mmCIF file with all atom_site columns, C-alpha atoms in Angstrom:
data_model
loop_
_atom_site.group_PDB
_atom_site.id
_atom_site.type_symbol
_atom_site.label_atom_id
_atom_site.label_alt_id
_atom_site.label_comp_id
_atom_site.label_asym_id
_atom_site.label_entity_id
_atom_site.label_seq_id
_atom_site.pdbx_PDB_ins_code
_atom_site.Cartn_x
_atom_site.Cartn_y
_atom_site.Cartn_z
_atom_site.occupancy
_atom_site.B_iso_or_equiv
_atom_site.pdbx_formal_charge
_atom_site.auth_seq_id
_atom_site.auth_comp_id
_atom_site.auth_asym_id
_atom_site.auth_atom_id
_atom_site.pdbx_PDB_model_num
ATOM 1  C CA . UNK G 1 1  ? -2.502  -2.870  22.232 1.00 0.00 ? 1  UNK G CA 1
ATOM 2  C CA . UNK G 1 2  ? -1.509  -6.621  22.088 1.00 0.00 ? 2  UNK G CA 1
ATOM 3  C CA . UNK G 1 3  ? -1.635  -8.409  18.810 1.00 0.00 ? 3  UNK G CA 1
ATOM 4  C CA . UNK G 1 4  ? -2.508  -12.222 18.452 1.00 0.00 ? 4  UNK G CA 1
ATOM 5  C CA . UNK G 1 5  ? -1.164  -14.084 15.718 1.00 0.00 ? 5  UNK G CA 1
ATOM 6  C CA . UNK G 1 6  ? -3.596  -16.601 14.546 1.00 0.00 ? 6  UNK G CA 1
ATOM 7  C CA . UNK G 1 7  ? -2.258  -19.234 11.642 1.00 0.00 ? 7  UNK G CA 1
ATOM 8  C CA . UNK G 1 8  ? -3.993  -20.848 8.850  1.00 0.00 ? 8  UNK G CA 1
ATOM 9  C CA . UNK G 1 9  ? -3.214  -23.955 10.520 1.00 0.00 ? 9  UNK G CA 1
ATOM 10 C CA . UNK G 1 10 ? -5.001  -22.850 13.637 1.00 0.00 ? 10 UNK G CA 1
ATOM 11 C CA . UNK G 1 11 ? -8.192  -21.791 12.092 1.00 0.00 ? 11 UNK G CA 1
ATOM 12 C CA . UNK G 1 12 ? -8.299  -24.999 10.033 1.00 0.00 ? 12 UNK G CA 1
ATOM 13 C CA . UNK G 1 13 ? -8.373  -27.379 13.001 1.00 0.00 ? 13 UNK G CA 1
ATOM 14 C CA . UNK G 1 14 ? -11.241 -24.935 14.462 1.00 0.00 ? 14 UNK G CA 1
ATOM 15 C CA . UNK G 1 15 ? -13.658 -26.441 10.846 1.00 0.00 ? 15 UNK G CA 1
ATOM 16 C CA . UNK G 1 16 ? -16.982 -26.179 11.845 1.00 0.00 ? 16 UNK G CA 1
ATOM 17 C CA . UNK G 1 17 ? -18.139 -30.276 10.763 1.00 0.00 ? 17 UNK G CA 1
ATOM 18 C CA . UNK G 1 18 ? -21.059 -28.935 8.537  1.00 0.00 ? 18 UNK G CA 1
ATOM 19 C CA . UNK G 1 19 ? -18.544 -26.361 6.590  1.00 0.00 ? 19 UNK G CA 1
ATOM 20 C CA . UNK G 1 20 ? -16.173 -27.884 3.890  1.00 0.00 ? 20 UNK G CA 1
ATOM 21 C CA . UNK G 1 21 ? -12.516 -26.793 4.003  1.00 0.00 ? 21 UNK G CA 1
ATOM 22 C CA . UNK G 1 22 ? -12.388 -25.163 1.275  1.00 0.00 ? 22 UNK G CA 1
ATOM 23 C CA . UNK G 1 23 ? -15.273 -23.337 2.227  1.00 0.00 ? 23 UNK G CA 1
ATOM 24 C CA . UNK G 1 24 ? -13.761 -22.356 5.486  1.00 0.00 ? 24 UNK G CA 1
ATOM 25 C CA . UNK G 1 25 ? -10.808 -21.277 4.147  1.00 0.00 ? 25 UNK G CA 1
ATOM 26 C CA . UNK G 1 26 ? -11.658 -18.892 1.971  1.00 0.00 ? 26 UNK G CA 1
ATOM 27 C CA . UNK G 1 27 ? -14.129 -17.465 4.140  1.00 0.00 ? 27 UNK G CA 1
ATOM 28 C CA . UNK G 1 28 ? -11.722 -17.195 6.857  1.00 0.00 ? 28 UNK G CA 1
ATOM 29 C CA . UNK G 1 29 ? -9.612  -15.198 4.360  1.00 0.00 ? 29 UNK G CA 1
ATOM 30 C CA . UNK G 1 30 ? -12.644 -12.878 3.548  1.00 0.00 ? 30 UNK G CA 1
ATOM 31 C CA . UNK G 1 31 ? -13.093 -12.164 6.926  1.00 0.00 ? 31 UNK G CA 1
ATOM 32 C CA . UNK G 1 32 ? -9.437  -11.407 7.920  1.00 0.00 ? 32 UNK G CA 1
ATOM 33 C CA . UNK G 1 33 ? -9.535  -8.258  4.971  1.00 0.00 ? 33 UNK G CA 1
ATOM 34 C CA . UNK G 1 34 ? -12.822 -7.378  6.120  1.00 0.00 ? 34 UNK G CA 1
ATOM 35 C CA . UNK G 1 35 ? -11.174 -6.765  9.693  1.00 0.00 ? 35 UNK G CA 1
ATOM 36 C CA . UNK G 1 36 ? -8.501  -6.034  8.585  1.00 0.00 ? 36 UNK G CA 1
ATOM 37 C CA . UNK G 1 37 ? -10.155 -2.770  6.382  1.00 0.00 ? 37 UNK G CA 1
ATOM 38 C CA . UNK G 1 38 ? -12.174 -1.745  9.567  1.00 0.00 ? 38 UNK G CA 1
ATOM 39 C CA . UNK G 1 39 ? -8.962  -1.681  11.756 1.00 0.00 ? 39 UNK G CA 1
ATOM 40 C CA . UNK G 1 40 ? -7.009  0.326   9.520  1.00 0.00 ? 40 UNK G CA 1
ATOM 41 C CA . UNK G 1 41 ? -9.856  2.709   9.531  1.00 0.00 ? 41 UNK G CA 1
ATOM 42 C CA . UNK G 1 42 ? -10.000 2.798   13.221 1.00 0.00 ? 42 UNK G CA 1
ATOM 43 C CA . UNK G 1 43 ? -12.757 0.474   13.940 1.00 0.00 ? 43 UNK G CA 1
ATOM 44 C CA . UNK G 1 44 ? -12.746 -2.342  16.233 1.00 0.00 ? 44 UNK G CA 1
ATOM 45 C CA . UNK G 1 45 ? -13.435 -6.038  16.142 1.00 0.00 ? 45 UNK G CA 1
ATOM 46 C CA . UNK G 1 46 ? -17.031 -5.057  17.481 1.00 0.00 ? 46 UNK G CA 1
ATOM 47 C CA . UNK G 1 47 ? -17.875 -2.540  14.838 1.00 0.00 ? 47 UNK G CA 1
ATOM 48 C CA . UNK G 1 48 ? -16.093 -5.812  12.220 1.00 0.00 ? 48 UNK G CA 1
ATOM 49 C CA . UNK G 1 49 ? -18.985 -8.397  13.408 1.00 0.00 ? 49 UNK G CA 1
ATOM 50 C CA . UNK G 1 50 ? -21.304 -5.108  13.601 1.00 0.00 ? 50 UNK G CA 1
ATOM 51 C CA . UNK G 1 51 ? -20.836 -4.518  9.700  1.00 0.00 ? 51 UNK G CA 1
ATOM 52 C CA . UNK G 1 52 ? -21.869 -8.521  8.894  1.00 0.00 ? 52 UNK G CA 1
ATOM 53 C CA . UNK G 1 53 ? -24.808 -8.576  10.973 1.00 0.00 ? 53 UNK G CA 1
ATOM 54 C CA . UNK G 1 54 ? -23.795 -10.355 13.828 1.00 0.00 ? 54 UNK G CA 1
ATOM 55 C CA . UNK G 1 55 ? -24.378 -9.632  17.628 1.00 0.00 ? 55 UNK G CA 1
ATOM 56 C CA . UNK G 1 56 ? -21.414 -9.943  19.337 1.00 0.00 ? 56 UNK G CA 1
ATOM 57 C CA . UNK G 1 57 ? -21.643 -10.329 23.527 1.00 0.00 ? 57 UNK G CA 1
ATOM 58 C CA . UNK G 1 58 ? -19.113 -9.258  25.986 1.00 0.00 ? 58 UNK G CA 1
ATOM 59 C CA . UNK G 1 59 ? -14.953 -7.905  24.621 1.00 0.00 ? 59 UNK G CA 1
ATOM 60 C CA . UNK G 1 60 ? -13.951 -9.521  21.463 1.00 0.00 ? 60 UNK G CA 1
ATOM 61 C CA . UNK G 1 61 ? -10.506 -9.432  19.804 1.00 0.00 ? 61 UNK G CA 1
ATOM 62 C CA . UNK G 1 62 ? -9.792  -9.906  16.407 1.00 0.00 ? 62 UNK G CA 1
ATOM 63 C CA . UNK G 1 63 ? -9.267  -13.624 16.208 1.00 0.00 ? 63 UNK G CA 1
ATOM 64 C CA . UNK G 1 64 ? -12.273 -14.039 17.177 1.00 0.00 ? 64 UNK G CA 1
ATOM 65 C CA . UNK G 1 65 ? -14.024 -11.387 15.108 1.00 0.00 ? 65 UNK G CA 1
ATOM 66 C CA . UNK G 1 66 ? -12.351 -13.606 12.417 1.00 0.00 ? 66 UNK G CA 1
ATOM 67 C CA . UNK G 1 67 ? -14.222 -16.375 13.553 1.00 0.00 ? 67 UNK G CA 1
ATOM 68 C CA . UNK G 1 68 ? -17.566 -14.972 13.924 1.00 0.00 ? 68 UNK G CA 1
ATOM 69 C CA . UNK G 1 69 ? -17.354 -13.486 10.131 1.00 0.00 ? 69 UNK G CA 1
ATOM 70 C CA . UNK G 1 70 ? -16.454 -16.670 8.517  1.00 0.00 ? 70 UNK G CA 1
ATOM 71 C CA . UNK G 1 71 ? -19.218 -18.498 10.864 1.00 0.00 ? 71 UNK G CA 1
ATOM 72 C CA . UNK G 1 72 ? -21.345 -16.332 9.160  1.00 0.00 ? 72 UNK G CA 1
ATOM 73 C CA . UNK G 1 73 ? -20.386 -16.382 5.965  1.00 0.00 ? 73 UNK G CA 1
ATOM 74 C CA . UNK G 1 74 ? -20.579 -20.042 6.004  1.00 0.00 ? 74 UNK G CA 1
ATOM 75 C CA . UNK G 1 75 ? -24.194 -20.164 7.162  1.00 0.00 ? 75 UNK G CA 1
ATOM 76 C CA . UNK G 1 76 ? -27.035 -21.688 5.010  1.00 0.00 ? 76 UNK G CA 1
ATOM 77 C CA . UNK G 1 77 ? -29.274 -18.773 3.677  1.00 0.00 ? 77 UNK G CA 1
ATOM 78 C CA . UNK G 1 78 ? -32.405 -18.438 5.606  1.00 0.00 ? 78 UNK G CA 1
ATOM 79 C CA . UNK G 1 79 ? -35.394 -18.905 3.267  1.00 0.00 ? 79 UNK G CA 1
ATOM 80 C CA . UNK G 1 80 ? -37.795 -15.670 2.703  1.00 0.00 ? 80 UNK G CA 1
ATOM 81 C CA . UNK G 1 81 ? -41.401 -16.103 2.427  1.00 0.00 ? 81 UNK G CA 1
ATOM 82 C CA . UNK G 1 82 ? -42.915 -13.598 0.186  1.00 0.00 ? 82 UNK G CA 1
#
């Protein structure tokens, strides 16, 4: 199993343009101990993106799980009709 390292730094310069800082940041956090719960209970960074709601397509590793989390985290609520 190979580990990538992925830095704060490194995820900041990746900022979404719509998606304050601060907003990315701490939902980058969020989603690194959301992963980081479902791999120490065996899961993998499928069954991570699974458990927010997102499709993911094709092999995904955990940086990118990351990613995917915090992109959704940071989306605008979709408006429900009654």
């Amino acid at each position: 199993m190979t580990m990538i390292v992925t830095t704060n730094a490194d995820l900041s310069a990746n900022t979404p343009r719509s998606v304050s800082p601060a907003h990315w940041h701490q939902s980058v956090g969020y989603a690194r101990q959301a992963c980081a719960r479902v791999f120490r209970d065996g899961g993998s960074p499928t069954d991570a993106v699974a458990a927010f709601g997102v499709k993911a397509e094709g092999a995904l590793d955990w940086g990118r799980a990351v990613e995917m989390i915090a992109d959704a985290l940071c989306a605008r609520p979709v408006k429900r009709v009654a």
